[in-house]
Amino acid sequence: MLQENYKTVQQKIRNACNRCGREYSEVTLIVVGKTQSVEMLQKIYDLNHRDFGENKVQELMCKYEVMQKDIRWHLIGHLQQNKVKYIVDKTCLIHSIDSLRLAETISKEAGKHNRTVPVLIEVNVSDEKSKFGVKVSETLPLIETISSLPGISIQGLMSIAPYVTNPQENRPVFKKLKKLSVDIENKNINNVTMNVLSMGMTNDYEVAIEEGATIVRVGTGIFGERYYKMQQ
């Protein structure tokens, strides 16, 4: 079942690319391992998949320690400043930069490891109070400030669209993020590229691809509904 789900997602990505005249290679599928066991992720790894995403630092750290070292780990959830030191040398991309203070902490920790950390700016396009991310109007000023920090490379934007039953309802959200990325790209800011657009999840990733997503984040569409342990 897992293999079938994975192949179905791959095919849907291909179909979406075909519909909008894009190459399949332009889109990276991040398999989201939130609450999933190492054994489940290993099954996807064995299908020759290497990009995995985690929402929580603790989960990423635990899986990083025991899984193969050629995995490209993405931190896609909200990142607290006091946890940056644990993952700054373990991730290939941090998707969720939403403040100058967080960026400054990453810059400081990156210096300790003598590396440059690729990051995305998280934008709350729909301006939902329940979501993290900067407002659309605040994105460019934040990027202009962060771009001068050492040890950080701004690669693009990320957003989490509202949960909707009809994925077409999120098309305007994806269009808006794409337009924002183009506008920022045209500013030609040093140390800033807009090559990455991380948007689209299980229920709407096909629409996101049609609107320019270069990364889609899929968990439930591969593993099925998540099981959350009861809090003690």
Coordinates of N, CA and C in Angstrom, one line a residue:
M1 N 0.8 -1.2 0.0 CA 0.0 0.0 0.0 C 0.9 1.3 0.0
L2 N 1.9 1.3 0.8 CA 2.8 2.4 0.9 C 3.5 2.7 -0.4
Q3 N 3.9 1.7 -1.1 CA 4.6 1.8 -2.4 C 3.6 2.3 -3.4
E4 N 2.4 1.8 -3.4 CA 1.3 2.3 -4.3 C 1.0 3.7 -4.1
N5 N 0.9 4.1 -2.8 CA 0.6 5.5 -2.5 C 1.7 6.4 -3.0
Y6 N 2.9 6.0 -2.8 CA 4.1 6.8 -3.2 C 4.1 7.0 -4.7
K7 N 3.8 5.9 -5.4 CA 3.8 6.0 -6.9 C 2.7 6.8 -7.4
T8 N 1.5 6.7 -6.7 CA 0.4 7.6 -7.1 C 0.7 9.0 -7.0
V9 N 1.4 9.4 -5.9 CA 1.7 10.8 -5.7 C 2.7 11.2 -6.8
Q10 N 3.7 10.4 -7.1 CA 4.6 10.7 -8.1 C 3.9 10.9 -9.5
Q11 N 2.9 10.1 -9.8 CA 2.2 10.2 -11.0 C 1.4 11.5 -11.1
K12 N 0.8 11.8 -9.9 CA 0.0 13.1 -9.9 C 0.9 14.3 -10.1
I13 N 2.1 14.2 -9.5 CA 3.1 15.3 -9.8 C 3.4 15.4 -11.3
R14 N 3.6 14.3 -11.9 CA 3.9 14.2 -13.3 C 2.7 14.8 -14.1
N15 N 1.5 14.4 -13.8 CA 0.3 14.9 -14.5 C 0.2 16.4 -14.3
A16 N 0.4 16.9 -13.1 CA 0.3 18.4 -12.9 C 1.4 19.1 -13.7
C17 N 2.6 18.6 -13.7 CA 3.6 19.2 -14.5 C 3.2 19.2 -16.0
N18 N 2.7 18.1 -16.5 CA 2.3 18.0 -17.9 C 1.2 19.1 -18.2
R19 N 0.3 19.3 -17.3 CA -0.8 20.2 -17.5 C -0.3 21.6 -17.7
C20 N 0.8 22.0 -17.0 CA 1.3 23.4 -17.1 C 2.6 23.5 -17.8
G21 N 3.0 22.5 -18.5 CA 4.2 22.6 -19.4 C 5.5 22.6 -18.6
R22 N 5.5 21.9 -17.5 CA 6.8 21.9 -16.7 C 7.4 20.5 -16.8
E23 N 8.7 20.5 -16.5 CA 9.4 19.2 -16.4 C 9.2 18.6 -15.0
Y24 N 9.0 17.3 -14.9 CA 8.9 16.6 -13.7 C 10.1 16.9 -12.7
S25 N 11.2 17.0 -13.3 CA 12.5 17.3 -12.5 C 12.5 18.6 -11.8
E26 N 11.5 19.5 -12.2 CA 11.5 20.8 -11.6 C 10.8 20.8 -10.2
V27 N 10.2 19.7 -9.9 CA 9.5 19.6 -8.6 C 10.1 18.6 -7.7
T28 N 10.4 19.0 -6.5 CA 10.9 18.0 -5.5 C 9.8 17.6 -4.5
L29 N 9.6 16.3 -4.3 CA 8.7 15.8 -3.4 C 9.4 15.6 -2.0
I30 N 8.9 16.3 -1.0 CA 9.4 16.0 0.3 C 8.4 15.1 1.0
V31 N 8.8 14.0 1.4 CA 8.0 13.0 2.2 C 8.0 13.4 3.6
V32 N 6.9 13.8 4.2 CA 6.8 14.3 5.5 C 6.6 13.2 6.5
G33 N 7.6 13.0 7.4 CA 7.6 11.9 8.3 C 7.0 12.1 9.7
K34 N 6.2 13.2 9.8 CA 5.6 13.6 11.1 C 4.9 12.5 11.7
T35 N 5.3 12.1 12.9 CA 4.7 11.0 13.8 C 5.0 9.6 13.2
Q36 N 5.6 9.5 12.0 CA 5.9 8.2 11.4 C 7.2 7.6 12.0
S37 N 7.2 6.3 12.0 CA 8.3 5.5 12.6 C 9.5 5.5 11.6
V38 N 10.7 5.2 12.1 CA 11.8 5.1 11.2 C 11.6 4.0 10.2
E39 N 10.9 2.9 10.6 CA 10.6 1.8 9.7 C 9.8 2.2 8.5
M40 N 8.8 3.1 8.8 CA 8.0 3.5 7.7 C 8.8 4.4 6.7
L41 N 9.6 5.3 7.3 CA 10.4 6.1 6.4 C 11.5 5.3 5.6
Q42 N 11.9 4.2 6.3 CA 12.9 3.4 5.6 C 12.3 2.7 4.4
K43 N 11.0 2.4 4.4 CA 10.4 1.8 3.3 C 10.4 2.8 2.1
I44 N 10.2 4.1 2.4 CA 10.2 5.1 1.3 C 11.6 5.3 0.8
Y45 N 12.6 5.3 1.8 CA 14.0 5.4 1.4 C 14.4 4.3 0.4
D46 N 13.9 3.1 0.7 CA 14.2 1.9 -0.1 C 13.6 2.0 -1.5
L47 N 12.7 3.0 -1.7 CA 12.2 3.2 -3.1 C 13.0 4.3 -3.8
N48 N 14.2 4.5 -3.2 CA 15.2 5.5 -3.8 C 14.8 6.9 -3.6
H49 N 14.1 7.2 -2.5 CA 13.7 8.6 -2.2 C 14.6 9.1 -1.1
R50 N 15.0 10.4 -1.3 CA 16.0 10.9 -0.3 C 15.6 12.2 0.4
D51 N 14.5 12.9 0.0 CA 14.1 14.1 0.6 C 13.0 13.9 1.6
F52 N 13.3 14.1 2.9 CA 12.3 13.9 3.9 C 12.2 15.2 4.8
G53 N 11.0 15.4 5.2 CA 10.7 16.6 6.0 C 10.2 16.3 7.4
E54 N 10.6 17.1 8.4 CA 10.0 16.9 9.7 C 9.6 18.2 10.3
N55 N 8.5 18.2 11.0 CA 7.9 19.4 11.6 C 8.6 19.8 12.9
K56 N 9.1 18.8 13.7 CA 9.7 19.0 15.0 C 11.1 18.6 15.0
V57 N 11.9 19.5 15.7 CA 13.3 19.3 15.8 C 13.7 18.0 16.4
Q58 N 13.0 17.6 17.5 CA 13.3 16.3 18.2 C 13.1 15.1 17.3
E59 N 12.1 15.1 16.5 CA 11.8 14.0 15.6 C 12.9 13.9 14.5
L60 N 13.3 15.1 14.0 CA 14.3 15.1 13.0 C 15.7 14.6 13.5
M61 N 16.0 15.0 14.8 CA 17.2 14.6 15.4 C 17.3 13.1 15.6
C62 N 16.2 12.5 16.1 CA 16.1 11.1 16.4 C 16.3 10.3 15.1
K63 N 15.6 10.7 14.0 CA 15.7 10.0 12.8 C 17.0 10.2 12.1
Y64 N 17.5 11.4 12.2 CA 18.9 11.7 11.6 C 19.9 10.7 12.2
E65 N 19.9 10.4 13.4 CA 20.9 9.6 14.1 C 20.9 8.2 13.6
V66 N 19.7 7.7 13.3 CA 19.7 6.2 12.9 C 19.5 5.9 11.5
M67 N 19.1 6.9 10.7 CA 18.9 6.6 9.2 C 20.1 7.0 8.4
Q68 N 20.1 6.6 7.1 CA 21.2 6.8 6.3 C 21.6 8.3 6.1
K69 N 22.9 8.5 5.9 CA 23.5 9.8 5.9 C 23.3 10.6 4.6
D70 N 22.8 9.9 3.6 CA 22.6 10.6 2.3 C 21.2 11.2 2.2
I71 N 20.4 11.1 3.3 CA 19.1 11.7 3.3 C 19.2 13.2 3.3
R72 N 18.4 13.9 2.6 CA 18.3 15.3 2.7 C 17.2 15.7 3.6
W73 N 17.5 16.2 4.8 CA 16.5 16.5 5.8 C 16.0 18.0 5.6
H74 N 14.7 18.2 5.7 CA 14.1 19.5 5.6 C 13.4 19.7 6.9
L75 N 13.7 20.9 7.5 CA 12.9 21.3 8.7 C 11.8 22.2 8.2
I76 N 10.6 21.7 8.3 CA 9.4 22.4 7.6 C 8.5 23.0 8.7
G77 N 8.7 22.7 9.9 CA 7.8 23.2 11.0 C 8.4 24.5 11.6
H78 N 7.6 25.0 12.5 CA 8.0 26.2 13.2 C 9.3 25.9 14.0
L79 N 10.3 26.8 14.0 CA 11.6 26.6 14.6 C 11.8 27.6 15.7
Q80 N 12.0 27.1 16.9 CA 12.3 28.0 18.1 C 13.8 28.3 18.1
Q81 N 14.1 29.5 18.6 CA 15.5 29.9 18.6 C 16.4 29.0 19.4
N82 N 15.8 28.5 20.5 CA 16.7 27.7 21.4 C 16.9 26.3 20.9
K83 N 16.3 25.9 19.7 CA 16.5 24.6 19.1 C 17.3 24.7 17.9
V84 N 17.7 25.8 17.4 CA 18.5 26.0 16.2 C 19.8 25.2 16.2
K85 N 20.4 25.3 17.4 CA 21.8 24.7 17.5 C 21.7 23.1 17.3
Y86 N 20.6 22.5 17.5 CA 20.5 21.1 17.3 C 20.4 20.6 15.8
I87 N 19.9 21.5 15.0 CA 19.7 21.0 13.6 C 20.4 21.8 12.5
V88 N 21.1 22.9 12.9 CA 21.7 23.7 11.9 C 22.7 23.0 11.0
D89 N 23.3 21.9 11.6 CA 24.3 21.1 10.8 C 23.7 19.8 10.2
K90 N 22.4 19.7 10.4 CA 21.7 18.4 10.0 C 20.7 18.6 8.8
T91 N 20.4 19.8 8.5 CA 19.3 20.1 7.5 C 20.0 20.6 6.2
C92 N 19.3 20.2 5.1 CA 19.7 20.7 3.8 C 18.9 22.0 3.5
L93 N 17.8 22.2 4.2 CA 17.0 23.4 4.0 C 16.1 23.6 5.2
I94 N 16.1 24.9 5.7 CA 15.1 25.2 6.8 C 14.0 26.1 6.1
H95 N 12.8 25.6 6.2 CA 11.7 26.2 5.4 C 11.0 27.3 6.1
S96 N 11.3 27.5 7.4 CA 10.3 28.3 8.2 C 10.9 29.5 9.0
I97 N 11.7 30.3 8.2 CA 12.2 31.5 8.8 C 11.1 32.6 8.8
D98 N 10.8 33.1 10.0 CA 9.7 34.0 10.1 C 10.0 35.3 11.0
S99 N 11.2 35.4 11.3 CA 11.6 36.6 12.1 C 13.1 36.9 12.0
L100 N 13.5 38.1 12.2 CA 14.9 38.5 12.2 C 15.7 37.8 13.3
R101 N 15.1 37.7 14.5 CA 15.8 37.1 15.6 C 16.1 35.6 15.3
L102 N 15.2 34.9 14.7 CA 15.5 33.5 14.3 C 16.6 33.5 13.3
A103 N 16.6 34.3 12.3 CA 17.6 34.3 11.3 C 19.0 34.7 12.0
E104 N 19.0 35.6 12.9 CA 20.2 35.9 13.6 C 20.8 34.8 14.4
T105 N 19.9 34.0 15.0 CA 20.3 32.8 15.7 C 20.9 31.8 14.8
I106 N 20.3 31.6 13.7 CA 20.8 30.6 12.7 C 22.2 31.1 12.2
S107 N 22.3 32.4 11.9 CA 23.6 32.9 11.4 C 24.7 32.6 12.5
K108 N 24.4 32.9 13.7 CA 25.3 32.6 14.8 C 25.8 31.2 14.9
E109 N 24.8 30.3 14.8 CA 25.1 28.8 15.0 C 25.8 28.3 13.7
A110 N 25.4 28.9 12.5 CA 26.1 28.5 11.3 C 27.6 28.8 11.3
G111 N 27.9 29.9 12.0 CA 29.3 30.3 12.1 C 30.1 29.3 12.9
K112 N 29.5 28.7 13.9 CA 30.1 27.8 14.8 C 30.5 26.5 14.0
H113 N 29.7 26.2 13.0 CA 29.9 25.0 12.1 C 30.6 25.3 10.8
N114 N 31.0 26.6 10.7 CA 31.6 27.1 9.5 C 30.9 26.7 8.2
R115 N 29.6 26.9 8.2 CA 28.8 26.5 7.0 C 27.8 27.6 6.7
T116 N 27.2 27.6 5.5 CA 26.2 28.5 5.1 C 24.9 27.7 5.1
V117 N 23.9 28.1 5.8 CA 22.6 27.4 5.9 C 21.6 27.9 4.9
P118 N 21.1 27.1 4.0 CA 20.0 27.5 3.0 C 18.7 27.6 3.8
V119 N 18.0 28.7 3.6 CA 16.7 28.9 4.2 C 15.6 29.4 3.3
L120 N 14.4 29.3 3.7 CA 13.3 29.9 3.0 C 12.6 30.8 4.0
I121 N 11.9 31.8 3.5 CA 11.1 32.7 4.4 C 9.7 32.2 4.3
E122 N 9.1 32.0 5.5 CA 7.8 31.5 5.6 C 6.8 32.7 5.5
V123 N 5.9 32.7 4.6 CA 5.0 33.8 4.4 C 3.5 33.3 4.7
N124 N 2.9 34.0 5.5 CA 1.5 33.7 5.9 C 0.6 34.5 4.9
V125 N 0.5 33.9 3.7 CA -0.2 34.6 2.6 C -1.7 34.9 2.9
S126 N -2.3 33.9 3.5 CA -3.7 34.0 3.8 C -4.0 34.8 5.1
D127 N -2.9 35.2 5.8 CA -3.0 36.0 7.0 C -3.9 35.4 8.1
E128 N -3.7 34.0 8.2 CA -4.4 33.3 9.3 C -3.7 33.5 10.6
K129 N -4.5 33.8 11.6 CA -4.0 34.0 12.9 C -3.4 32.8 13.5
S130 N -3.8 31.6 13.1 CA -3.4 30.3 13.7 C -2.1 29.9 13.1
K131 N -1.6 30.6 12.0 CA -0.4 30.1 11.3 C 0.8 31.1 11.6
F132 N 2.0 30.5 11.5 CA 3.2 31.3 11.6 C 3.5 31.9 10.2
G133 N 4.5 32.7 10.2 CA 4.9 33.3 8.9 C 4.7 34.8 8.9
V134 N 5.5 35.5 8.1 CA 5.4 36.9 8.0 C 4.3 37.3 7.0
K135 N 3.7 38.5 7.1 CA 2.8 39.0 6.2 C 3.4 39.3 4.8
V136 N 2.6 39.2 3.8 CA 3.2 39.5 2.5 C 3.9 40.8 2.4
S137 N 3.3 41.9 3.0 CA 3.8 43.2 3.0 C 5.1 43.3 3.8
E138 N 5.4 42.4 4.7 CA 6.6 42.4 5.5 C 7.7 41.6 5.0
T139 N 7.4 40.8 3.9 CA 8.4 39.8 3.5 C 9.7 40.5 2.9
L140 N 9.5 41.4 2.0 CA 10.7 42.0 1.3 C 11.5 42.8 2.4
P141 N 11.0 43.6 3.2 CA 11.8 44.3 4.2 C 12.6 43.3 5.1
L142 N 12.0 42.2 5.5 CA 12.7 41.2 6.3 C 13.8 40.5 5.5
I143 N 13.5 40.2 4.2 CA 14.6 39.6 3.4 C 15.8 40.6 3.2
E144 N 15.5 41.8 3.0 CA 16.5 42.8 2.8 C 17.4 42.9 4.0
T145 N 16.8 42.7 5.2 CA 17.6 42.8 6.4 C 18.4 41.5 6.6
I146 N 17.8 40.4 6.4 CA 18.4 39.1 6.7 C 19.5 38.8 5.7
S147 N 19.4 39.3 4.5 CA 20.3 39.0 3.4 C 21.8 39.4 3.7
S148 N 22.0 40.3 4.6 CA 23.3 40.7 5.0 C 24.0 39.9 6.1
L149 N 23.2 39.0 6.7 CA 23.7 38.1 7.7 C 24.7 37.1 7.2
P150 N 25.8 36.8 7.8 CA 26.7 35.7 7.4 C 26.1 34.4 7.7
G151 N 26.5 33.4 6.9 CA 26.1 32.0 7.2 C 24.7 31.7 6.8
I152 N 24.0 32.5 6.1 CA 22.6 32.3 5.7 C 22.5 32.5 4.2
S153 N 21.8 31.6 3.5 CA 21.5 31.9 2.1 C 20.0 31.7 1.8
I154 N 19.4 32.8 1.5 CA 17.9 32.8 1.2 C 17.7 32.3 -0.2
Q155 N 17.0 31.1 -0.2 CA 16.7 30.4 -1.4 C 15.4 30.6 -2.0
G156 N 14.4 31.1 -1.2 CA 13.1 31.3 -1.7 C 12.0 31.5 -0.6
L157 N 10.8 31.1 -0.9 CA 9.7 31.3 0.0 C 8.9 30.0 0.3
M158 N 8.3 30.0 1.4 CA 7.4 28.8 1.8 C 6.1 29.4 2.3
S159 N 5.0 28.6 2.1 CA 3.8 29.0 2.7 C 2.9 27.7 3.0
I160 N 2.1 27.8 4.0 CA 1.1 26.8 4.3 C -0.3 27.4 4.0
A161 N -0.9 26.9 3.0 CA -2.2 27.4 2.6 C -3.3 26.9 3.5
P162 N -4.5 27.5 3.5 CA -5.6 27.1 4.4 C -6.0 25.7 4.0
Y163 N -6.5 24.9 5.0 CA -7.1 23.6 4.7 C -8.5 23.8 4.1
V164 N -8.6 23.3 2.9 CA -9.9 23.4 2.1 C -10.3 22.1 1.6
T165 N -11.6 21.9 1.4 CA -12.0 20.6 0.8 C -11.9 20.7 -0.7
N166 N -11.9 21.8 -1.3 CA -11.7 22.0 -2.7 C -10.4 22.7 -3.0
P167 N -9.4 22.0 -3.5 CA -8.1 22.5 -3.6 C -8.0 23.7 -4.5
Q168 N -9.0 23.9 -5.4 CA -9.0 25.1 -6.3 C -9.1 26.4 -5.5
E169 N -9.7 26.3 -4.3 CA -9.8 27.5 -3.5 C -8.5 28.1 -3.1
N170 N -7.5 27.2 -3.1 CA -6.1 27.7 -2.7 C -5.3 28.3 -3.9
R171 N -5.9 28.2 -5.1 CA -5.1 28.7 -6.2 C -4.7 30.2 -6.1
P172 N -5.6 31.0 -5.6 CA -5.2 32.4 -5.4 C -4.0 32.6 -4.4
V173 N -4.0 31.7 -3.4 CA -2.9 31.8 -2.4 C -1.6 31.5 -3.1
F174 N -1.6 30.4 -3.9 CA -0.3 30.0 -4.6 C 0.1 31.0 -5.6
K175 N -0.9 31.6 -6.3 CA -0.6 32.7 -7.3 C 0.1 33.9 -6.6
K176 N -0.4 34.2 -5.4 CA 0.1 35.4 -4.7 C 1.5 35.1 -4.2
L177 N 1.8 33.9 -3.8 CA 3.2 33.6 -3.3 C 4.1 33.6 -4.5
K178 N 3.7 33.1 -5.6 CA 4.5 33.0 -6.8 C 4.8 34.5 -7.3
K179 N 3.8 35.3 -7.3 CA 4.0 36.7 -7.7 C 5.0 37.4 -6.8
L180 N 4.9 37.1 -5.5 CA 5.8 37.7 -4.5 C 7.2 37.3 -4.8
S181 N 7.4 36.0 -5.1 CA 8.8 35.5 -5.3 C 9.4 36.2 -6.6
V182 N 8.5 36.4 -7.6 CA 9.0 37.0 -8.8 C 9.4 38.5 -8.6
D183 N 8.5 39.2 -7.8 CA 8.8 40.6 -7.4 C 10.1 40.7 -6.7
I184 N 10.3 39.8 -5.7 CA 11.6 39.8 -4.9 C 12.8 39.5 -5.8
E185 N 12.6 38.5 -6.7 CA 13.7 38.1 -7.6 C 14.2 39.3 -8.4
N186 N 13.2 40.1 -8.8 CA 13.5 41.3 -9.7 C 14.3 42.4 -9.0
K187 N 14.3 42.3 -7.6 CA 15.0 43.3 -6.8 C 16.5 43.1 -6.9
N188 N 16.9 41.8 -7.3 CA 18.4 41.5 -7.4 C 19.1 41.8 -6.1
I189 N 18.6 41.3 -5.0 CA 19.3 41.5 -3.7 C 20.4 40.5 -3.6
N190 N 21.6 41.0 -3.1 CA 22.7 40.1 -2.9 C 22.4 39.0 -1.9
N191 N 22.8 37.8 -2.1 CA 22.6 36.6 -1.2 C 21.2 36.1 -1.2
V192 N 20.4 36.5 -2.2 CA 19.0 36.1 -2.3 C 18.7 35.6 -3.7
T193 N 18.1 34.4 -3.7 CA 17.6 33.8 -4.9 C 16.1 33.4 -4.6
M194 N 15.3 33.4 -5.6 CA 14.0 32.9 -5.5 C 13.8 31.6 -6.3
N195 N 14.7 30.7 -6.2 CA 14.7 29.5 -7.0 C 13.7 28.4 -6.4
V196 N 13.4 28.6 -5.1 CA 12.6 27.6 -4.4 C 11.2 28.2 -4.0
L197 N 10.2 27.5 -4.3 CA 8.8 27.9 -3.9 C 8.2 26.6 -3.2
S198 N 8.2 26.6 -1.9 CA 7.7 25.4 -1.2 C 6.3 25.7 -0.8
M199 N 5.4 25.1 -1.5 CA 4.0 25.2 -1.3 C 3.2 24.1 -1.8
G200 N 2.1 23.7 -1.1 CA 1.3 22.6 -1.5 C 1.6 21.4 -0.6
M201 N 0.4 20.8 -0.1 CA 0.5 19.6 0.7 C -0.5 18.6 0.2
T202 N -0.7 17.6 0.9 CA -1.5 16.4 0.4 C -2.7 16.8 -0.3
N203 N -3.5 17.8 0.2 CA -4.8 18.0 -0.4 C -4.8 19.0 -1.5
D204 N -3.6 19.7 -1.8 CA -3.6 20.7 -2.8 C -2.3 20.8 -3.6
Y205 N -1.5 19.8 -3.5 CA -0.1 20.0 -4.2 C -0.2 20.0 -5.7
E206 N -1.2 19.4 -6.3 CA -1.3 19.5 -7.7 C -1.6 20.9 -8.2
V207 N -2.5 21.6 -7.5 CA -2.8 23.0 -7.9 C -1.5 23.9 -7.6
A208 N -0.8 23.6 -6.5 CA 0.4 24.3 -6.2 C 1.4 24.2 -7.3
I209 N 1.6 23.0 -7.8 CA 2.5 22.7 -8.9 C 2.1 23.5 -10.2
E210 N 0.9 23.6 -10.4 CA 0.4 24.3 -11.6 C 0.6 25.8 -11.5
E211 N 0.8 26.3 -10.2 CA 1.0 27.7 -10.0 C 2.5 28.0 -9.7
G212 N 3.4 27.0 -9.8 CA 4.8 27.3 -9.7 C 5.6 26.6 -8.6
A213 N 5.0 25.8 -7.8 CA 5.7 25.2 -6.7 C 6.9 24.4 -7.2
T214 N 8.0 24.5 -6.5 CA 9.2 23.7 -6.8 C 9.4 22.6 -5.8
I215 N 8.7 22.8 -4.6 CA 8.7 21.8 -3.6 C 7.3 21.6 -3.1
V216 N 6.9 20.3 -3.0 CA 5.6 20.0 -2.4 C 5.9 19.1 -1.2
R217 N 5.1 19.2 -0.1 CA 5.3 18.5 1.1 C 4.1 17.5 1.4
V218 N 4.4 16.2 1.2 CA 3.3 15.2 1.3 C 3.5 14.2 2.4
G219 N 2.6 14.0 3.3 CA 2.7 13.0 4.3 C 1.5 12.1 4.3
T220 N 0.4 12.6 4.6 CA -0.9 11.8 4.6 C -1.1 11.1 3.3
G221 N -0.8 11.8 2.2 CA -1.1 11.2 0.9 C -0.3 9.9 0.6
I222 N 0.8 9.7 1.4 CA 1.6 8.6 1.3 C 1.4 7.6 2.4
F223 N 1.4 8.1 3.7 CA 1.3 7.2 4.8 C -0.1 7.0 5.3
G224 N -1.1 7.8 4.8 CA -2.4 7.7 5.4 C -2.6 8.6 6.5
E225 N -3.8 8.6 7.1 CA -4.0 9.5 8.3 C -3.1 9.2 9.4
R226 N -2.6 10.3 10.0 CA -1.6 10.1 11.1 C -2.3 9.7 12.4
Y227 N -1.5 8.9 13.2 CA -2.0 8.5 14.5 C -1.2 9.3 15.6
Y228 N -1.9 10.0 16.4 CA -1.3 10.8 17.4 C -1.5 10.1 18.8
K229 N -0.4 9.8 19.5 CA -0.5 9.2 20.8 C -1.2 10.1 21.8
M230 N -1.9 9.5 22.7 CA -2.6 10.3 23.7 C -1.5 10.9 24.6
Q231 N -1.7 12.2 24.9 CA -0.7 12.9 25.8 C -1.0 12.4 27.3
Q232 N 0.1 12.0 27.9 CA -0.1 11.6 29.3 C -0.2 12.8 30.3

